[in-house]
């Protein structure tokens, strides 16, 4: 499996993580094209069902990216997101999936290099895990 075969989605809070991804693009900092960015109002808005549906639909990995700890625009949205990601990881273990397919990241809007690093890290991690087993028999794209 090549990295170009991977499909990852990054749910990014509009105030920090999405702004960091946007800044990375503006500064022409390279990050893997396998990562599809979805802007959300706050990482705390991230619902477990959305992540589980993405995996069910064949996405190989999911990143949830929010504001830095104690710096959430909605006070505790990033804390709530971290708790949800941990619950999802526990559920993934119970159903036989690798919990590493879902990760939570925290960064500020000025951390364009950090965004690129986390995207590369996630692609490398998912590349070693291989494709999502639920993707078999589904359309690849």
PDB file of C-alpha atoms in Angstrom:
ATOM      1  CA  UNK A   1       0.000   0.000   0.000  1.00  0.00           C
ATOM      2  CA  UNK A   2       1.345   3.394  -0.906  1.00  0.00           C
ATOM      3  CA  UNK A   3       0.629   6.566   1.024  1.00  0.00           C
ATOM      4  CA  UNK A   4      -1.393   7.851  -1.927  1.00  0.00           C
ATOM      5  CA  UNK A   5      -3.861   4.999  -1.344  1.00  0.00           C
ATOM      6  CA  UNK A   6      -4.589   6.233   2.168  1.00  0.00           C
ATOM      7  CA  UNK A   7      -7.624   8.257   3.102  1.00  0.00           C
ATOM      8  CA  UNK A   8      -7.491  10.367   6.234  1.00  0.00           C
ATOM      9  CA  UNK A   9      -9.782  13.074   7.487  1.00  0.00           C
ATOM     10  CA  UNK A  10      -8.802  15.881   9.858  1.00  0.00           C
ATOM     11  CA  UNK A  11     -11.666  17.558  11.700  1.00  0.00           C
ATOM     12  CA  UNK A  12     -10.168  20.949  12.588  1.00  0.00           C
ATOM     13  CA  UNK A  13     -11.551  23.644  14.867  1.00  0.00           C
ATOM     14  CA  UNK A  14     -12.012  26.840  12.888  1.00  0.00           C
ATOM     15  CA  UNK A  15     -10.262  29.061  15.411  1.00  0.00           C
ATOM     16  CA  UNK A  16      -6.944  27.266  15.787  1.00  0.00           C
ATOM     17  CA  UNK A  17      -6.335  24.015  13.931  1.00  0.00           C
ATOM     18  CA  UNK A  18      -8.046  25.026  10.695  1.00  0.00           C
ATOM     19  CA  UNK A  19      -6.269  28.380  10.800  1.00  0.00           C
ATOM     20  CA  UNK A  20      -2.946  26.529  11.269  1.00  0.00           C
ATOM     21  CA  UNK A  21      -3.704  24.312   8.257  1.00  0.00           C
ATOM     22  CA  UNK A  22      -4.664  27.374   6.235  1.00  0.00           C
ATOM     23  CA  UNK A  23      -1.452  29.120   7.273  1.00  0.00           C
ATOM     24  CA  UNK A  24       0.548  26.032   6.269  1.00  0.00           C
ATOM     25  CA  UNK A  25      -1.028  26.240   2.827  1.00  0.00           C
ATOM     26  CA  UNK A  26      -0.381  29.977   2.590  1.00  0.00           C
ATOM     27  CA  UNK A  27       3.258  29.477   3.540  1.00  0.00           C
ATOM     28  CA  UNK A  28       3.509  26.547   1.120  1.00  0.00           C
ATOM     29  CA  UNK A  29       4.488  24.157   3.902  1.00  0.00           C
ATOM     30  CA  UNK A  30       3.998  20.682   2.505  1.00  0.00           C
ATOM     31  CA  UNK A  31       1.742  18.203   4.269  1.00  0.00           C
ATOM     32  CA  UNK A  32       0.406  14.910   2.903  1.00  0.00           C
ATOM     33  CA  UNK A  33      -2.356  15.207   0.324  1.00  0.00           C
ATOM     34  CA  UNK A  34      -3.998  12.110   1.823  1.00  0.00           C
ATOM     35  CA  UNK A  35      -5.272  14.310   4.660  1.00  0.00           C
ATOM     36  CA  UNK A  36      -8.638  15.858   3.873  1.00  0.00           C
ATOM     37  CA  UNK A  37      -9.421  18.797   6.140  1.00  0.00           C
ATOM     38  CA  UNK A  38     -12.927  19.448   7.405  1.00  0.00           C
ATOM     39  CA  UNK A  39     -13.544  22.723   9.223  1.00  0.00           C
ATOM     40  CA  UNK A  40     -15.736  22.483  12.312  1.00  0.00           C
ATOM     41  CA  UNK A  41     -16.791  25.278  14.700  1.00  0.00           C
ATOM     42  CA  UNK A  42     -15.022  23.692  17.692  1.00  0.00           C
ATOM     43  CA  UNK A  43     -13.357  20.345  18.348  1.00  0.00           C
ATOM     44  CA  UNK A  44     -15.886  20.008  21.177  1.00  0.00           C
ATOM     45  CA  UNK A  45     -18.576  19.809  18.493  1.00  0.00           C
ATOM     46  CA  UNK A  46     -17.010  16.582  17.244  1.00  0.00           C
ATOM     47  CA  UNK A  47     -19.477  13.778  17.804  1.00  0.00           C
ATOM     48  CA  UNK A  48     -18.410  10.168  18.263  1.00  0.00           C
ATOM     49  CA  UNK A  49     -20.873   9.060  15.602  1.00  0.00           C
ATOM     50  CA  UNK A  50     -19.231  11.250  12.955  1.00  0.00           C
ATOM     51  CA  UNK A  51     -15.864   9.631  13.602  1.00  0.00           C
ATOM     52  CA  UNK A  52     -17.308   6.124  13.698  1.00  0.00           C
ATOM     53  CA  UNK A  53     -19.236   6.793  10.471  1.00  0.00           C
ATOM     54  CA  UNK A  54     -16.044   7.974   8.762  1.00  0.00           C
ATOM     55  CA  UNK A  55     -14.326   4.719   9.737  1.00  0.00           C
ATOM     56  CA  UNK A  56     -17.379   2.706   8.688  1.00  0.00           C
ATOM     57  CA  UNK A  57     -17.257   4.474   5.312  1.00  0.00           C
ATOM     58  CA  UNK A  58     -13.670   3.303   4.814  1.00  0.00           C
ATOM     59  CA  UNK A  59     -11.551   6.233   5.992  1.00  0.00           C
ATOM     60  CA  UNK A  60      -8.212   4.840   7.162  1.00  0.00           C
ATOM     61  CA  UNK A  61      -7.571   7.379   9.922  1.00  0.00           C
ATOM     62  CA  UNK A  62      -9.240  10.299  11.682  1.00  0.00           C
ATOM     63  CA  UNK A  63      -7.573  13.294  13.276  1.00  0.00           C
ATOM     64  CA  UNK A  64      -9.408  15.659  15.578  1.00  0.00           C
ATOM     65  CA  UNK A  65      -7.526  18.926  16.012  1.00  0.00           C
ATOM     66  CA  UNK A  66      -8.443  21.629  18.466  1.00  0.00           C
ATOM     67  CA  UNK A  67      -7.080  24.579  20.391  1.00  0.00           C
ATOM     68  CA  UNK A  68      -4.244  24.342  22.862  1.00  0.00           C
ATOM     69  CA  UNK A  69      -5.131  23.180  26.393  1.00  0.00           C
ATOM     70  CA  UNK A  70      -6.714  25.969  28.463  1.00  0.00           C
ATOM     71  CA  UNK A  71      -6.980  28.114  25.321  1.00  0.00           C
ATOM     72  CA  UNK A  72     -10.278  26.966  23.790  1.00  0.00           C
ATOM     73  CA  UNK A  73     -12.488  29.712  22.408  1.00  0.00           C
ATOM     74  CA  UNK A  74     -15.446  27.820  23.875  1.00  0.00           C
ATOM     75  CA  UNK A  75     -13.744  27.232  27.240  1.00  0.00           C
ATOM     76  CA  UNK A  76     -13.706  23.416  27.396  1.00  0.00           C
ATOM     77  CA  UNK A  77     -14.476  22.258  23.872  1.00  0.00           C
ATOM     78  CA  UNK A  78     -11.039  20.769  23.366  1.00  0.00           C
ATOM     79  CA  UNK A  79     -11.233  18.964  26.733  1.00  0.00           C
ATOM     80  CA  UNK A  80     -14.581  17.458  25.736  1.00  0.00           C
ATOM     81  CA  UNK A  81     -13.151  16.438  22.355  1.00  0.00           C
ATOM     82  CA  UNK A  82     -10.210  14.690  24.033  1.00  0.00           C
ATOM     83  CA  UNK A  83     -12.620  12.721  26.258  1.00  0.00           C
ATOM     84  CA  UNK A  84     -14.662  11.696  23.216  1.00  0.00           C
ATOM     85  CA  UNK A  85     -11.560  10.582  21.314  1.00  0.00           C
ATOM     86  CA  UNK A  86     -10.502   8.462  24.311  1.00  0.00           C
ATOM     87  CA  UNK A  87     -13.980   6.840  24.436  1.00  0.00           C
ATOM     88  CA  UNK A  88     -13.783   6.108  20.720  1.00  0.00           C
ATOM     89  CA  UNK A  89     -10.358   4.508  21.132  1.00  0.00           C
ATOM     90  CA  UNK A  90     -11.751   2.244  23.870  1.00  0.00           C
ATOM     91  CA  UNK A  91     -14.646   1.266  21.626  1.00  0.00           C
ATOM     92  CA  UNK A  92     -12.307   0.563  18.706  1.00  0.00           C
ATOM     93  CA  UNK A  93     -10.310  -1.850  20.865  1.00  0.00           C
ATOM     94  CA  UNK A  94     -13.534  -3.626  21.856  1.00  0.00           C
ATOM     95  CA  UNK A  95     -14.542  -4.142  18.224  1.00  0.00           C
ATOM     96  CA  UNK A  96     -11.084  -5.223  17.049  1.00  0.00           C
ATOM     97  CA  UNK A  97      -9.855  -2.006  15.439  1.00  0.00           C
ATOM     98  CA  UNK A  98      -6.540  -0.332  16.112  1.00  0.00           C
ATOM     99  CA  UNK A  99      -7.164   2.651  18.421  1.00  0.00           C
ATOM    100  CA  UNK A 100      -4.293   4.491  16.707  1.00  0.00           C
ATOM    101  CA  UNK A 101      -6.588   5.122  13.741  1.00  0.00           C
ATOM    102  CA  UNK A 102      -8.062   8.045  15.720  1.00  0.00           C
ATOM    103  CA  UNK A 103      -5.932  10.764  17.329  1.00  0.00           C
ATOM    104  CA  UNK A 104      -6.470  14.107  19.025  1.00  0.00           C
ATOM    105  CA  UNK A 105      -4.069  16.995  18.439  1.00  0.00           C
ATOM    106  CA  UNK A 106      -3.887  20.469  19.966  1.00  0.00           C
ATOM    107  CA  UNK A 107      -2.319  23.498  18.321  1.00  0.00           C
ATOM    108  CA  UNK A 108      -2.665  27.247  17.947  1.00  0.00           C
ATOM    109  CA  UNK A 109      -3.466  29.127  14.767  1.00  0.00           C
ATOM    110  CA  UNK A 110       0.208  30.098  14.357  1.00  0.00           C
ATOM    111  CA  UNK A 111       1.479  26.495  14.402  1.00  0.00           C
ATOM    112  CA  UNK A 112       1.559  25.804  10.662  1.00  0.00           C
ATOM    113  CA  UNK A 113       4.721  23.684  10.904  1.00  0.00           C
ATOM    114  CA  UNK A 114       3.198  21.674  13.754  1.00  0.00           C
ATOM    115  CA  UNK A 115       0.101  21.002  11.651  1.00  0.00           C
ATOM    116  CA  UNK A 116       2.251  19.681   8.811  1.00  0.00           C
ATOM    117  CA  UNK A 117       4.228  17.517  11.261  1.00  0.00           C
ATOM    118  CA  UNK A 118       1.105  16.026  12.835  1.00  0.00           C
ATOM    119  CA  UNK A 119      -0.366  15.266   9.405  1.00  0.00           C
ATOM    120  CA  UNK A 120       2.850  13.516   8.323  1.00  0.00           C
ATOM    121  CA  UNK A 121       2.995  11.628  11.629  1.00  0.00           C
ATOM    122  CA  UNK A 122      -0.582  10.435  11.231  1.00  0.00           C
ATOM    123  CA  UNK A 123      -0.049   9.327   7.620  1.00  0.00           C
ATOM    124  CA  UNK A 124       3.049   7.373   8.657  1.00  0.00           C
ATOM    125  CA  UNK A 125       1.173   5.732  11.538  1.00  0.00           C
ATOM    126  CA  UNK A 126      -1.771   4.755   9.349  1.00  0.00           C
ATOM    127  CA  UNK A 127       0.564   3.553   6.607  1.00  0.00           C
ATOM    128  CA  UNK A 128       2.085   1.028   9.026  1.00  0.00           C
ATOM    129  CA  UNK A 129      -1.385  -0.114  10.133  1.00  0.00           C
ATOM    130  CA  UNK A 130      -2.541  -0.596   6.563  1.00  0.00           C
ATOM    131  CA  UNK A 131      -5.918   0.130   5.002  1.00  0.00           C
ATOM    132  CA  UNK A 132      -9.139   0.180   6.947  1.00  0.00           C
ATOM    133  CA  UNK A 133     -10.495  -3.388   6.795  1.00  0.00           C
ATOM    134  CA  UNK A 134     -13.996  -2.006   6.226  1.00  0.00           C
ATOM    135  CA  UNK A 135     -12.890  -0.488   2.917  1.00  0.00           C
ATOM    136  CA  UNK A 136     -12.679  -3.901   1.260  1.00  0.00           C
ATOM    137  CA  UNK A 137     -15.356  -4.242  -1.376  1.00  0.00           C
ATOM    138  CA  UNK A 138     -16.224  -0.542  -1.277  1.00  0.00           C
ATOM    139  CA  UNK A 139     -15.343   2.011  -3.887  1.00  0.00           C
ATOM    140  CA  UNK A 140     -11.830   3.227  -3.220  1.00  0.00           C
ATOM    141  CA  UNK A 141     -12.712   6.888  -3.692  1.00  0.00           C
TER     142      UNK A 141
END
